[in-house]
């Protein structure tokens, strides 16, 4: 059992900090106790000169002295990636935590804020997604695109704070100011732990501090993707009467209103702006410099239209006002009372690539209150190809789903009934459906050059080959090699035709 390096009072303060960190929904990582203790003693007067050596050994002794807290962290870590009922349970825990803190600290609706960071692609050379979210672990995949990330923060009234911009650069870390906007440079292009603390000290705290009422509390809701927050950030906010609460991971689009604010109309506005620049400049690519991007994002968050849209998005969530009935309906898929903006079209293109089919499948099969019609198989579709056939109504499809697969088990009876309904001629062994005629293959002389890639498709395939993984690069490389062979054959054929035409060409006499 390790020797306690702190007094009983100091260790109790560290214990309260760790418990508050867990109660507010933050990630229970391994070095939590050590970082919480160092954050506590960072500005402590008694330890300004002689700070204790709080290392991994001290943390091990801390967990041994507080077995209940260690078991709680281990349990939360084991269920962190589980979905289904665990996901709904985390959503209810967040809702109750937000409700309790709001009532206990007497926080007004005007003092509630939400924060999210988003990446803006600053170099455009083809029509593609120009915004994407922060990856859960950015070290697993190196981002090759030129982009700048922005820390957004918005109040429930639609007030946007000054954006904090982080640009990607290979130069040493530096900071520049363009008007009121601070721009930092990192090699990854994403905000790091020191940027989060700097944002809280220079942007959030001074711009949201209540005037004349120092005892008023504020609530800051933080995205679950923002894993760069550490106890130092939370300790600074708590000392300045800012209660930080972390959104749990939830695939429902209504849950985090800041995601719809950051990836909603602002994403469409940036896409229109970049595509207009791309069409005006007759070049292969355009790049926004840091000053131009900072000017655009500053004007965007200062727009009154963006404030109205953000306030409307907050009203569509279950947090303003607090509505347990709306939260229950949304978690069950009945979203009649919550209609957020659809974010499926603005997620990163990597979510729909060949590398992560599971993520794309989970996004495509999100729960909804409208029952989806059952898509028939190819064999059934050929038999239902009559023009009298119509797709089932939503009520009919719901009854079909409730039968639990009886459509496939009783295939013979349902098929015969469908055939009698459509053509009034039963299916018999002597009457088989006529197979569609296969088109006759064209000769190489009469074949059209449509089999070759267009310039746009060739450029897109080349981009996917460059940005893809080793598995997808091989497939795209094979497509490019085949297309090159087709181009060489087409060039040979065109040269033969040119030589043939030159034999019959003659020079016209001049009329003058």
CSV table of C-alpha atoms in Angstrom, one decimal:
chain,number,residue,atom,x,y,z
A,1,UNK,CA,0.0,0.0,0.0
A,2,UNK,CA,1.5,3.3,-1.1
A,3,UNK,CA,2.3,6.0,1.3
A,4,UNK,CA,0.0,9.1,1.0
A,5,UNK,CA,2.0,12.1,-0.2
A,6,UNK,CA,-0.9,14.5,0.6
A,7,UNK,CA,-2.7,15.5,3.7
A,8,UNK,CA,-6.1,14.2,4.4
A,9,UNK,CA,-7.7,17.5,3.4
A,10,UNK,CA,-5.8,17.7,0.1
A,11,UNK,CA,-6.5,14.1,-0.8
A,12,UNK,CA,-10.2,14.6,0.0
A,13,UNK,CA,-10.2,17.6,-2.4
A,14,UNK,CA,-8.6,15.5,-5.1
A,15,UNK,CA,-11.2,12.8,-4.5
A,16,UNK,CA,-14.0,15.2,-4.9
A,17,UNK,CA,-12.5,16.4,-8.2
A,18,UNK,CA,-12.3,12.9,-9.6
A,19,UNK,CA,-15.9,12.1,-8.5
A,20,UNK,CA,-17.1,15.4,-10.1
A,21,UNK,CA,-15.2,14.4,-13.3
A,22,UNK,CA,-17.0,11.1,-13.5
A,23,UNK,CA,-20.4,12.5,-12.5
A,24,UNK,CA,-20.3,15.0,-15.2
A,25,UNK,CA,-19.8,12.4,-17.9
A,26,UNK,CA,-16.1,12.8,-18.8
A,27,UNK,CA,-13.9,10.0,-20.1
A,28,UNK,CA,-12.5,7.8,-17.3
A,29,UNK,CA,-8.9,7.5,-18.6
A,30,UNK,CA,-6.0,5.8,-16.8
A,31,UNK,CA,-4.1,8.8,-15.4
A,32,UNK,CA,-7.2,10.6,-14.1
A,33,UNK,CA,-6.2,10.7,-10.4
A,34,UNK,CA,-2.7,11.9,-11.1
A,35,UNK,CA,-3.8,14.6,-13.4
A,36,UNK,CA,-6.6,15.7,-11.1
A,37,UNK,CA,-4.0,16.0,-8.2
A,38,UNK,CA,-1.6,18.0,-10.3
A,39,UNK,CA,-4.3,20.3,-11.5
A,40,UNK,CA,-5.4,20.8,-7.8
A,41,UNK,CA,-1.8,21.8,-6.8
A,42,UNK,CA,-1.1,23.9,-9.9
A,43,UNK,CA,-2.1,27.1,-8.2
A,44,UNK,CA,-2.0,25.9,-4.6
A,45,UNK,CA,-0.2,28.4,-2.3
A,46,UNK,CA,1.2,25.8,0.0
A,47,UNK,CA,2.8,23.8,-2.9
A,48,UNK,CA,4.1,26.6,-5.1
A,49,UNK,CA,7.7,25.8,-4.4
A,50,UNK,CA,7.8,22.3,-3.0
A,51,UNK,CA,5.3,20.2,-4.9
A,52,UNK,CA,5.0,16.5,-4.0
A,53,UNK,CA,6.1,13.9,-6.5
A,54,UNK,CA,2.7,12.7,-7.8
A,55,UNK,CA,3.5,10.0,-10.2
A,56,UNK,CA,2.0,6.7,-11.2
A,57,UNK,CA,3.1,5.1,-7.9
A,58,UNK,CA,1.1,7.7,-5.9
A,59,UNK,CA,-1.9,7.1,-8.2
A,60,UNK,CA,-1.7,3.3,-7.5
A,61,UNK,CA,-1.8,4.0,-3.8
A,62,UNK,CA,-4.6,6.4,-4.3
A,63,UNK,CA,-6.7,3.7,-6.0
A,64,UNK,CA,-5.9,1.2,-3.3
A,65,UNK,CA,-7.1,3.6,-0.6
A,66,UNK,CA,-10.4,4.3,-2.6
A,67,UNK,CA,-11.4,0.9,-3.8
A,68,UNK,CA,-15.0,1.9,-4.5
A,69,UNK,CA,-14.0,4.7,-6.9
A,70,UNK,CA,-11.5,2.4,-8.7
A,71,UNK,CA,-14.2,-0.2,-9.2
A,72,UNK,CA,-16.6,2.4,-10.6
A,73,UNK,CA,-14.0,3.6,-13.1
A,74,UNK,CA,-13.3,0.0,-14.2
A,75,UNK,CA,-17.0,-0.6,-14.7
A,76,UNK,CA,-17.5,2.5,-16.7
A,77,UNK,CA,-14.6,1.7,-18.9
A,78,UNK,CA,-15.9,-1.8,-19.6
A,79,UNK,CA,-19.3,-0.5,-20.7
A,80,UNK,CA,-18.2,2.6,-22.5
A,81,UNK,CA,-18.3,1.1,-26.0
A,82,UNK,CA,-21.5,-1.0,-25.5
A,83,UNK,CA,-24.6,0.2,-27.3
A,84,UNK,CA,-28.3,-0.6,-27.1
A,85,UNK,CA,-29.7,-0.2,-23.6
A,86,UNK,CA,-26.3,1.1,-22.4
A,87,UNK,CA,-26.5,4.0,-24.8
A,88,UNK,CA,-30.0,4.9,-23.7
A,89,UNK,CA,-28.8,4.6,-20.1
A,90,UNK,CA,-26.0,7.0,-20.7
A,91,UNK,CA,-28.4,9.4,-22.3
A,92,UNK,CA,-30.7,9.4,-19.3
A,93,UNK,CA,-27.8,9.8,-17.0
A,94,UNK,CA,-26.7,12.9,-18.9
A,95,UNK,CA,-30.2,14.3,-18.9
A,96,UNK,CA,-30.6,13.8,-15.1
A,97,UNK,CA,-27.1,15.3,-14.5
A,98,UNK,CA,-27.9,18.4,-16.5
A,99,UNK,CA,-31.3,18.8,-14.8
A,100,UNK,CA,-29.8,18.4,-11.3
A,101,UNK,CA,-26.9,20.8,-11.9
A,102,UNK,CA,-29.2,23.4,-13.5
A,103,UNK,CA,-31.6,23.3,-10.5
A,104,UNK,CA,-28.9,23.0,-7.8
A,105,UNK,CA,-26.8,25.8,-9.1
A,106,UNK,CA,-29.8,27.9,-10.2
A,107,UNK,CA,-28.5,28.4,-13.8
A,108,UNK,CA,-30.6,30.5,-16.1
A,109,UNK,CA,-31.3,29.5,-19.7
A,110,UNK,CA,-29.3,32.5,-20.9
A,111,UNK,CA,-26.2,31.1,-19.2
A,112,UNK,CA,-26.2,27.7,-20.9
A,113,UNK,CA,-23.7,27.1,-23.7
A,114,UNK,CA,-22.6,24.2,-25.9
A,115,UNK,CA,-19.2,23.7,-27.6
A,116,UNK,CA,-18.1,21.6,-30.6
A,117,UNK,CA,-15.1,21.7,-32.9
A,118,UNK,CA,-15.3,21.1,-36.7
A,119,UNK,CA,-12.8,20.9,-39.5
A,120,UNK,CA,-13.1,23.1,-42.7
A,121,UNK,CA,-11.2,21.9,-45.8
A,122,UNK,CA,-9.3,25.0,-47.0
A,123,UNK,CA,-8.0,23.5,-50.3
A,124,UNK,CA,-10.6,22.5,-52.9
A,125,UNK,CA,-9.8,20.7,-56.1
A,126,UNK,CA,-12.9,18.6,-56.6
A,127,UNK,CA,-16.5,18.6,-55.4
A,128,UNK,CA,-16.4,16.8,-52.1
A,129,UNK,CA,-17.4,17.2,-48.5
A,130,UNK,CA,-15.8,20.4,-47.1
A,131,UNK,CA,-16.5,19.7,-43.4
A,132,UNK,CA,-15.9,16.7,-41.2
A,133,UNK,CA,-15.9,15.8,-37.5
A,134,UNK,CA,-13.0,15.2,-35.2
A,135,UNK,CA,-11.9,11.5,-35.3
A,136,UNK,CA,-12.1,9.6,-32.0
A,137,UNK,CA,-8.4,8.8,-32.3
A,138,UNK,CA,-6.6,11.0,-34.7
A,139,UNK,CA,-3.4,9.0,-34.4
A,140,UNK,CA,-4.9,6.0,-36.1
A,141,UNK,CA,-5.3,7.7,-39.4
A,142,UNK,CA,-3.2,10.5,-40.8
A,143,UNK,CA,-5.3,13.2,-42.4
A,144,UNK,CA,-3.8,14.3,-45.8
A,145,UNK,CA,-6.2,17.1,-46.6
A,146,UNK,CA,-5.4,20.7,-45.9
A,147,UNK,CA,-7.9,22.0,-43.3
A,148,UNK,CA,-8.4,24.3,-40.4
A,149,UNK,CA,-10.4,23.3,-37.3
A,150,UNK,CA,-12.6,25.8,-35.4
A,151,UNK,CA,-13.9,25.6,-31.8
A,152,UNK,CA,-17.5,26.8,-31.9
A,153,UNK,CA,-19.5,27.8,-28.9
A,154,UNK,CA,-23.1,29.0,-28.9
A,155,UNK,CA,-25.6,29.9,-26.2
A,156,UNK,CA,-29.3,28.8,-26.0
A,157,UNK,CA,-30.3,32.3,-27.3
A,158,UNK,CA,-28.2,31.8,-30.5
A,159,UNK,CA,-25.3,34.0,-29.5
A,160,UNK,CA,-22.0,32.7,-31.1
A,161,UNK,CA,-18.8,33.3,-29.2
A,162,UNK,CA,-15.6,34.4,-31.1
A,163,UNK,CA,-14.3,31.3,-33.0
A,164,UNK,CA,-11.0,29.9,-32.0
A,165,UNK,CA,-9.1,28.7,-35.2
A,166,UNK,CA,-6.4,26.1,-35.3
A,167,UNK,CA,-4.6,25.8,-38.7
A,168,UNK,CA,-2.5,22.9,-39.9
A,169,UNK,CA,1.2,23.8,-40.4
A,170,UNK,CA,4.6,22.0,-40.2
A,171,UNK,CA,6.2,25.1,-38.8
A,172,UNK,CA,6.8,25.4,-35.0
A,173,UNK,CA,3.8,26.2,-32.9
A,174,UNK,CA,2.8,29.8,-33.1
A,175,UNK,CA,-0.2,32.1,-32.5
A,176,UNK,CA,-1.5,35.0,-34.6
A,177,UNK,CA,-4.4,37.4,-34.2
A,178,UNK,CA,-6.6,38.5,-37.1
A,179,UNK,CA,-8.9,41.1,-35.5
A,180,UNK,CA,-10.7,39.4,-32.6
A,181,UNK,CA,-10.0,35.9,-33.8
A,182,UNK,CA,-7.0,34.0,-32.4
A,183,UNK,CA,-5.3,31.5,-34.8
A,184,UNK,CA,-3.0,28.8,-33.5
A,185,UNK,CA,-0.9,26.5,-35.7
A,186,UNK,CA,-0.3,22.8,-35.0
A,187,UNK,CA,1.0,19.9,-37.1
A,188,UNK,CA,-2.2,17.9,-36.7
A,189,UNK,CA,-4.6,20.8,-37.4
A,190,UNK,CA,-6.7,19.9,-34.3
A,191,UNK,CA,-6.9,21.7,-31.0
A,192,UNK,CA,-4.8,20.2,-28.2
A,193,UNK,CA,-5.0,20.4,-24.4
A,194,UNK,CA,-3.2,23.7,-24.1
A,195,UNK,CA,-5.5,25.2,-26.8
A,196,UNK,CA,-8.6,24.1,-24.9
A,197,UNK,CA,-7.4,25.8,-21.7
A,198,UNK,CA,-6.4,28.9,-23.6
A,199,UNK,CA,-9.8,29.0,-25.2
A,200,UNK,CA,-11.5,28.8,-21.8
A,201,UNK,CA,-9.3,31.6,-20.4
A,202,UNK,CA,-9.3,34.0,-23.3
A,203,UNK,CA,-12.7,33.4,-25.1
A,204,UNK,CA,-15.3,31.6,-23.0
A,205,UNK,CA,-14.8,33.0,-19.5
A,206,UNK,CA,-14.5,36.7,-20.4
A,207,UNK,CA,-17.2,36.7,-23.1
A,208,UNK,CA,-19.8,34.8,-20.9
A,209,UNK,CA,-19.0,36.3,-17.5
A,210,UNK,CA,-22.2,37.8,-16.1
A,211,UNK,CA,-22.1,41.5,-15.5
A,212,UNK,CA,-22.5,42.7,-12.0
A,213,UNK,CA,-23.4,39.2,-10.6
A,214,UNK,CA,-20.3,37.3,-9.8
A,215,UNK,CA,-22.1,34.5,-8.0
A,216,UNK,CA,-24.0,33.4,-11.1
A,217,UNK,CA,-23.1,30.0,-12.5
A,218,UNK,CA,-22.8,28.9,-16.1
A,219,UNK,CA,-23.1,25.5,-17.8
A,220,UNK,CA,-20.8,24.5,-20.7
A,221,UNK,CA,-21.9,21.4,-22.6
A,222,UNK,CA,-19.0,19.7,-24.4
A,223,UNK,CA,-19.0,17.2,-27.2
A,224,UNK,CA,-17.9,13.6,-26.5
A,225,UNK,CA,-15.4,13.8,-29.4
A,226,UNK,CA,-13.4,16.6,-27.5
A,227,UNK,CA,-11.1,14.1,-25.8
A,228,UNK,CA,-8.4,16.6,-25.2
A,229,UNK,CA,-9.9,18.0,-22.1
A,230,UNK,CA,-8.1,17.2,-18.8
A,231,UNK,CA,-8.8,18.0,-15.2
A,232,UNK,CA,-6.8,21.3,-15.5
A,233,UNK,CA,-9.5,22.6,-17.9
A,234,UNK,CA,-12.4,21.4,-15.7
A,235,UNK,CA,-10.7,22.8,-12.5
A,236,UNK,CA,-10.3,26.2,-14.1
A,237,UNK,CA,-13.9,26.3,-15.2
A,238,UNK,CA,-15.2,25.1,-11.8
A,239,UNK,CA,-13.2,27.7,-10.0
A,240,UNK,CA,-14.8,30.4,-12.2
A,241,UNK,CA,-18.3,29.0,-11.6
A,242,UNK,CA,-18.6,27.1,-14.9
A,243,UNK,CA,-20.0,23.6,-14.7
A,244,UNK,CA,-18.8,21.5,-17.5
A,245,UNK,CA,-21.0,18.5,-18.7
A,246,UNK,CA,-20.0,16.1,-21.4
A,247,UNK,CA,-22.4,14.8,-24.0
A,248,UNK,CA,-22.4,11.0,-24.2
A,249,UNK,CA,-21.9,9.3,-27.5
A,250,UNK,CA,-25.3,9.0,-29.1
A,251,UNK,CA,-26.3,8.4,-32.8
A,252,UNK,CA,-29.6,10.3,-32.4
A,253,UNK,CA,-29.3,13.5,-34.4
A,254,UNK,CA,-31.3,15.6,-32.0
A,255,UNK,CA,-29.2,14.9,-28.9
A,256,UNK,CA,-26.4,17.4,-29.2
A,257,UNK,CA,-27.8,20.7,-30.6
A,258,UNK,CA,-24.3,22.1,-31.2
A,259,UNK,CA,-23.7,19.4,-33.8
A,260,UNK,CA,-26.6,20.7,-35.8
A,261,UNK,CA,-25.5,24.3,-35.3
A,262,UNK,CA,-21.9,23.7,-36.4
A,263,UNK,CA,-22.7,21.2,-39.2
A,264,UNK,CA,-26.0,22.8,-40.3
A,265,UNK,CA,-26.5,26.0,-42.3
A,266,UNK,CA,-22.9,27.0,-41.7
A,267,UNK,CA,-21.7,24.0,-43.5
A,268,UNK,CA,-24.0,24.8,-46.5
A,269,UNK,CA,-22.8,28.4,-46.5
A,270,UNK,CA,-19.1,27.4,-46.6
A,271,UNK,CA,-19.8,24.8,-49.3
A,272,UNK,CA,-21.5,27.5,-51.5
A,273,UNK,CA,-18.7,29.9,-50.8
A,274,UNK,CA,-15.9,27.5,-51.8
A,275,UNK,CA,-17.7,26.2,-54.9
A,276,UNK,CA,-18.3,29.8,-56.1
A,277,UNK,CA,-14.6,30.5,-55.6
A,278,UNK,CA,-13.8,27.3,-57.4
A,279,UNK,CA,-16.0,28.1,-60.4
A,280,UNK,CA,-14.8,31.7,-60.6
A,281,UNK,CA,-11.2,30.7,-60.8
A,282,UNK,CA,-10.5,28.6,-63.8
A,283,UNK,CA,-7.9,26.6,-62.0
A,284,UNK,CA,-7.4,23.0,-60.9
A,285,UNK,CA,-7.5,24.0,-57.2
A,286,UNK,CA,-8.1,26.9,-54.9
A,287,UNK,CA,-6.7,27.5,-51.4
A,288,UNK,CA,-7.9,29.9,-48.7
A,289,UNK,CA,-5.1,31.6,-46.7
A,290,UNK,CA,-5.4,32.0,-43.0
A,291,UNK,CA,-6.5,35.6,-43.1
A,292,UNK,CA,-9.3,35.0,-45.6
A,293,UNK,CA,-10.6,31.9,-43.7
A,294,UNK,CA,-10.6,33.9,-40.4
A,295,UNK,CA,-12.5,36.7,-42.1
A,296,UNK,CA,-15.1,34.3,-43.4
A,297,UNK,CA,-15.7,32.5,-40.2
A,298,UNK,CA,-15.8,35.7,-38.2
A,299,UNK,CA,-18.5,37.2,-40.5
A,300,UNK,CA,-20.4,33.9,-40.4
A,301,UNK,CA,-20.8,33.7,-36.7
A,302,UNK,CA,-21.7,37.4,-36.4
A,303,UNK,CA,-24.7,37.0,-38.8
A,304,UNK,CA,-28.1,37.5,-37.3
A,305,UNK,CA,-29.5,34.8,-39.5
A,306,UNK,CA,-27.1,32.2,-37.9
A,307,UNK,CA,-28.2,33.4,-34.4
A,308,UNK,CA,-31.9,32.8,-35.3
A,309,UNK,CA,-31.1,29.3,-36.7
A,310,UNK,CA,-29.1,28.4,-33.6
A,311,UNK,CA,-31.8,29.5,-31.3
A,312,UNK,CA,-34.4,27.4,-33.2
A,313,UNK,CA,-32.1,24.4,-33.1
A,314,UNK,CA,-31.9,24.7,-29.3
A,315,UNK,CA,-35.7,24.8,-29.1
A,316,UNK,CA,-36.0,21.6,-31.0
A,317,UNK,CA,-33.8,19.7,-28.5
A,318,UNK,CA,-35.1,18.1,-25.3
A,319,UNK,CA,-32.9,20.4,-23.2
A,320,UNK,CA,-34.7,23.7,-23.6
A,321,UNK,CA,-37.1,23.3,-22.0
A,322,UNK,CA,-36.3,20.1,-20.1
A,323,UNK,CA,-38.7,17.6,-21.4
A,324,UNK,CA,-38.4,13.9,-20.3
A,325,UNK,CA,-41.3,12.9,-22.5
A,326,UNK,CA,-39.6,14.2,-25.6
A,327,UNK,CA,-36.3,12.5,-24.6
A,328,UNK,CA,-38.1,9.2,-24.1
A,329,UNK,CA,-39.8,9.5,-27.5
A,330,UNK,CA,-36.6,10.4,-29.3
A,331,UNK,CA,-34.7,7.5,-27.7
A,332,UNK,CA,-37.5,5.1,-28.8
A,333,UNK,CA,-37.4,6.5,-32.4
A,334,UNK,CA,-40.7,8.5,-32.2
A,335,UNK,CA,-39.3,11.9,-33.2
A,336,UNK,CA,-42.6,13.7,-33.8
A,337,UNK,CA,-41.7,16.2,-31.1
A,338,UNK,CA,-38.0,16.7,-32.1
A,339,UNK,CA,-37.2,17.5,-35.7
A,340,UNK,CA,-33.5,18.3,-36.0
A,341,UNK,CA,-31.5,18.9,-39.1
A,342,UNK,CA,-30.3,15.8,-41.0
A,343,UNK,CA,-26.5,15.6,-40.7
A,344,UNK,CA,-26.0,12.4,-42.8
A,345,UNK,CA,-25.0,14.3,-45.9
A,346,UNK,CA,-22.3,16.5,-44.2
A,347,UNK,CA,-20.3,13.8,-42.4
A,348,UNK,CA,-16.8,13.0,-43.5
A,349,UNK,CA,-16.5,11.1,-46.7
A,350,UNK,CA,-14.4,8.5,-44.8
A,351,UNK,CA,-17.5,7.3,-43.0
A,352,UNK,CA,-18.9,6.0,-46.3
A,353,UNK,CA,-15.6,4.6,-47.7
A,354,UNK,CA,-14.7,1.0,-48.0
A,355,UNK,CA,-12.6,1.2,-44.9
A,356,UNK,CA,-15.4,1.7,-42.4
A,357,UNK,CA,-18.5,-0.1,-43.7
A,358,UNK,CA,-19.8,-0.7,-40.1
A,359,UNK,CA,-20.0,3.0,-39.4
A,360,UNK,CA,-21.8,3.8,-42.6
A,361,UNK,CA,-24.2,1.0,-41.9
A,362,UNK,CA,-25.0,2.2,-38.4
A,363,UNK,CA,-25.7,5.7,-39.8
A,364,UNK,CA,-27.9,4.4,-42.5
A,365,UNK,CA,-30.0,2.3,-40.1
A,366,UNK,CA,-30.8,4.9,-37.5
A,367,UNK,CA,-34.1,4.5,-35.7
A,368,UNK,CA,-37.1,6.5,-37.0
A,369,UNK,CA,-40.8,6.6,-36.3
A,370,UNK,CA,-41.8,6.0,-40.0
A,371,UNK,CA,-41.6,2.3,-40.8
A,372,UNK,CA,-39.6,1.6,-43.9
A,373,UNK,CA,-41.0,-0.5,-46.8
A,374,UNK,CA,-39.5,-4.0,-47.3
A,375,UNK,CA,-37.4,-4.1,-50.5
A,376,UNK,CA,-38.1,-7.3,-52.4
A,377,UNK,CA,-35.4,-9.5,-53.7
A,378,UNK,CA,-34.4,-9.8,-57.3
A,379,UNK,CA,-36.5,-12.9,-57.9
A,380,UNK,CA,-39.6,-11.5,-56.3
A,381,UNK,CA,-39.1,-8.2,-58.1
A,382,UNK,CA,-39.1,-9.9,-61.5
A,383,UNK,CA,-42.5,-11.5,-60.7
A,384,UNK,CA,-43.9,-8.3,-59.4
A,385,UNK,CA,-42.8,-6.3,-62.4
A,386,UNK,CA,-46.4,-5.8,-63.6
A,387,UNK,CA,-47.5,-2.2,-63.9
A,388,UNK,CA,-50.5,-3.0,-61.7
A,389,UNK,CA,-48.2,-3.6,-58.7
A,390,UNK,CA,-47.8,-0.8,-56.2
A,391,UNK,CA,-45.4,-0.6,-53.2
A,392,UNK,CA,-47.0,-1.3,-49.8
A,393,UNK,CA,-48.2,1.6,-47.7
A,394,UNK,CA,-46.3,2.3,-44.4
A,395,UNK,CA,-49.1,0.6,-42.5
A,396,UNK,CA,-48.9,-2.5,-44.6
A,397,UNK,CA,-45.1,-2.6,-44.3
A,398,UNK,CA,-45.4,-2.2,-40.5
A,399,UNK,CA,-47.8,-5.2,-40.4
A,400,UNK,CA,-45.3,-7.1,-42.5
A,401,UNK,CA,-42.5,-6.4,-40.0
A,402,UNK,CA,-44.7,-7.4,-37.1
A,403,UNK,CA,-45.2,-10.8,-38.6
A,404,UNK,CA,-41.5,-11.4,-38.0
A,405,UNK,CA,-40.3,-12.9,-41.2
A,406,UNK,CA,-43.4,-14.7,-42.2
A,407,UNK,CA,-43.0,-13.2,-45.6
A,408,UNK,CA,-40.0,-15.4,-46.3
A,409,UNK,CA,-41.3,-18.5,-44.5
A,410,UNK,CA,-44.6,-18.6,-46.3
A,411,UNK,CA,-43.1,-17.7,-49.7
A,412,UNK,CA,-45.1,-20.2,-51.8
A,413,UNK,CA,-48.5,-19.0,-50.6
A,414,UNK,CA,-47.7,-15.3,-50.8
A,415,UNK,CA,-46.1,-15.6,-54.2
A,416,UNK,CA,-49.1,-17.4,-55.6
A,417,UNK,CA,-51.4,-14.8,-54.2
A,418,UNK,CA,-49.3,-12.0,-55.6
A,419,UNK,CA,-49.2,-13.6,-59.0
A,420,UNK,CA,-53.0,-14.1,-59.1
A,421,UNK,CA,-53.4,-10.5,-58.1
A,422,UNK,CA,-51.2,-9.1,-60.8
A,423,UNK,CA,-51.8,-11.3,-63.9
A,424,UNK,CA,-54.5,-13.7,-62.8
A,425,UNK,CA,-52.3,-16.6,-64.2
A,426,UNK,CA,-50.8,-19.0,-61.6
A,427,UNK,CA,-47.2,-19.8,-61.7
A,428,UNK,CA,-46.7,-23.4,-62.9
A,429,UNK,CA,-43.7,-25.4,-64.0
A,430,UNK,CA,-44.7,-25.1,-67.6
A,431,UNK,CA,-45.0,-21.4,-67.4
A,432,UNK,CA,-41.7,-20.0,-66.3
A,433,UNK,CA,-40.9,-16.3,-66.3
A,434,UNK,CA,-39.2,-15.1,-69.5
A,435,UNK,CA,-35.6,-14.0,-68.9
A,436,UNK,CA,-34.7,-10.6,-70.2
A,437,UNK,CA,-32.7,-10.6,-73.4
A,438,UNK,CA,-29.1,-9.8,-73.1
A,439,UNK,CA,-27.9,-7.0,-75.4
A,440,UNK,CA,-25.6,-8.1,-78.2
A,441,UNK,CA,-22.0,-7.1,-77.6
A,442,UNK,CA,-20.8,-4.4,-80.0
A,443,UNK,CA,-17.7,-4.8,-82.1
A,444,UNK,CA,-14.6,-2.8,-81.2
A,445,UNK,CA,-15.2,-0.7,-84.3
A,446,UNK,CA,-18.7,0.3,-83.4
A,447,UNK,CA,-18.1,0.5,-79.6
A,448,UNK,CA,-18.6,4.0,-78.2
A,449,UNK,CA,-15.8,5.6,-76.1
A,450,UNK,CA,-18.2,5.7,-73.2
A,451,UNK,CA,-16.5,2.7,-71.6
A,452,UNK,CA,-13.6,4.9,-70.7
A,453,UNK,CA,-13.6,7.2,-67.7
A,454,UNK,CA,-14.5,10.8,-68.0
A,455,UNK,CA,-12.0,13.4,-66.9
A,456,UNK,CA,-14.0,14.0,-63.7
A,457,UNK,CA,-14.3,10.3,-62.9
A,458,UNK,CA,-10.6,9.8,-63.6
A,459,UNK,CA,-9.8,12.7,-61.3
A,460,UNK,CA,-12.0,11.4,-58.5
A,461,UNK,CA,-10.6,7.9,-58.9
A,462,UNK,CA,-7.1,9.3,-58.7
A,463,UNK,CA,-8.0,11.2,-55.5
A,464,UNK,CA,-9.4,8.1,-53.9
A,465,UNK,CA,-6.3,6.2,-54.8
A,466,UNK,CA,-4.1,8.9,-53.1
A,467,UNK,CA,-6.3,9.3,-50.0
A,468,UNK,CA,-7.4,5.6,-49.6
A,469,UNK,CA,-5.9,2.8,-47.5
A,470,UNK,CA,-3.6,0.2,-49.0
A,471,UNK,CA,-6.5,-2.1,-49.6
A,472,UNK,CA,-8.5,0.5,-51.6
A,473,UNK,CA,-5.5,1.9,-53.4
A,474,UNK,CA,-4.9,-1.4,-55.1
A,475,UNK,CA,-8.5,-1.5,-56.5
A,476,UNK,CA,-8.4,2.1,-57.7
A,477,UNK,CA,-4.9,1.6,-59.1
A,478,UNK,CA,-6.2,-1.4,-61.2
A,479,UNK,CA,-9.0,0.8,-62.5
A,480,UNK,CA,-6.6,3.5,-63.5
A,481,UNK,CA,-4.4,0.9,-65.3
A,482,UNK,CA,-7.4,-0.5,-67.2
A,483,UNK,CA,-8.5,3.0,-68.1
A,484,UNK,CA,-5.0,3.8,-69.4
A,485,UNK,CA,-5.1,0.7,-71.6
A,486,UNK,CA,-8.4,1.8,-73.0
A,487,UNK,CA,-7.0,5.2,-73.7
A,488,UNK,CA,-4.1,3.7,-75.6
A,489,UNK,CA,-6.4,1.6,-77.7
A,490,UNK,CA,-8.6,4.5,-78.5
A,491,UNK,CA,-5.6,6.6,-79.5
A,492,UNK,CA,-4.4,3.9,-81.9
A,493,UNK,CA,-7.8,3.7,-83.5
A,494,UNK,CA,-8.0,7.4,-83.9
A,495,UNK,CA,-4.6,7.6,-85.5
A,496,UNK,CA,-5.6,4.9,-88.0
A,497,UNK,CA,-8.7,7.0,-88.9
A,498,UNK,CA,-6.7,10.1,-89.3
A,499,UNK,CA,-4.2,8.4,-91.6
A,500,UNK,CA,-7.1,7.0,-93.6
A,501,UNK,CA,-8.7,10.5,-93.9
A,502,UNK,CA,-5.4,12.0,-95.0
A,503,UNK,CA,-5.2,9.7,-98.0
A,504,UNK,CA,-8.4,11.2,-99.4
A,505,UNK,CA,-7.8,14.8,-98.3
A,506,UNK,CA,-7.0,17.4,-101.1
A,507,UNK,CA,-6.0,21.0,-101.0
A,508,UNK,CA,-8.7,23.4,-102.2
A,509,UNK,CA,-7.6,26.0,-104.7
A,510,UNK,CA,-7.7,29.6,-103.6
A,511,UNK,CA,-10.6,31.6,-105.0
A,512,UNK,CA,-8.7,34.9,-105.1
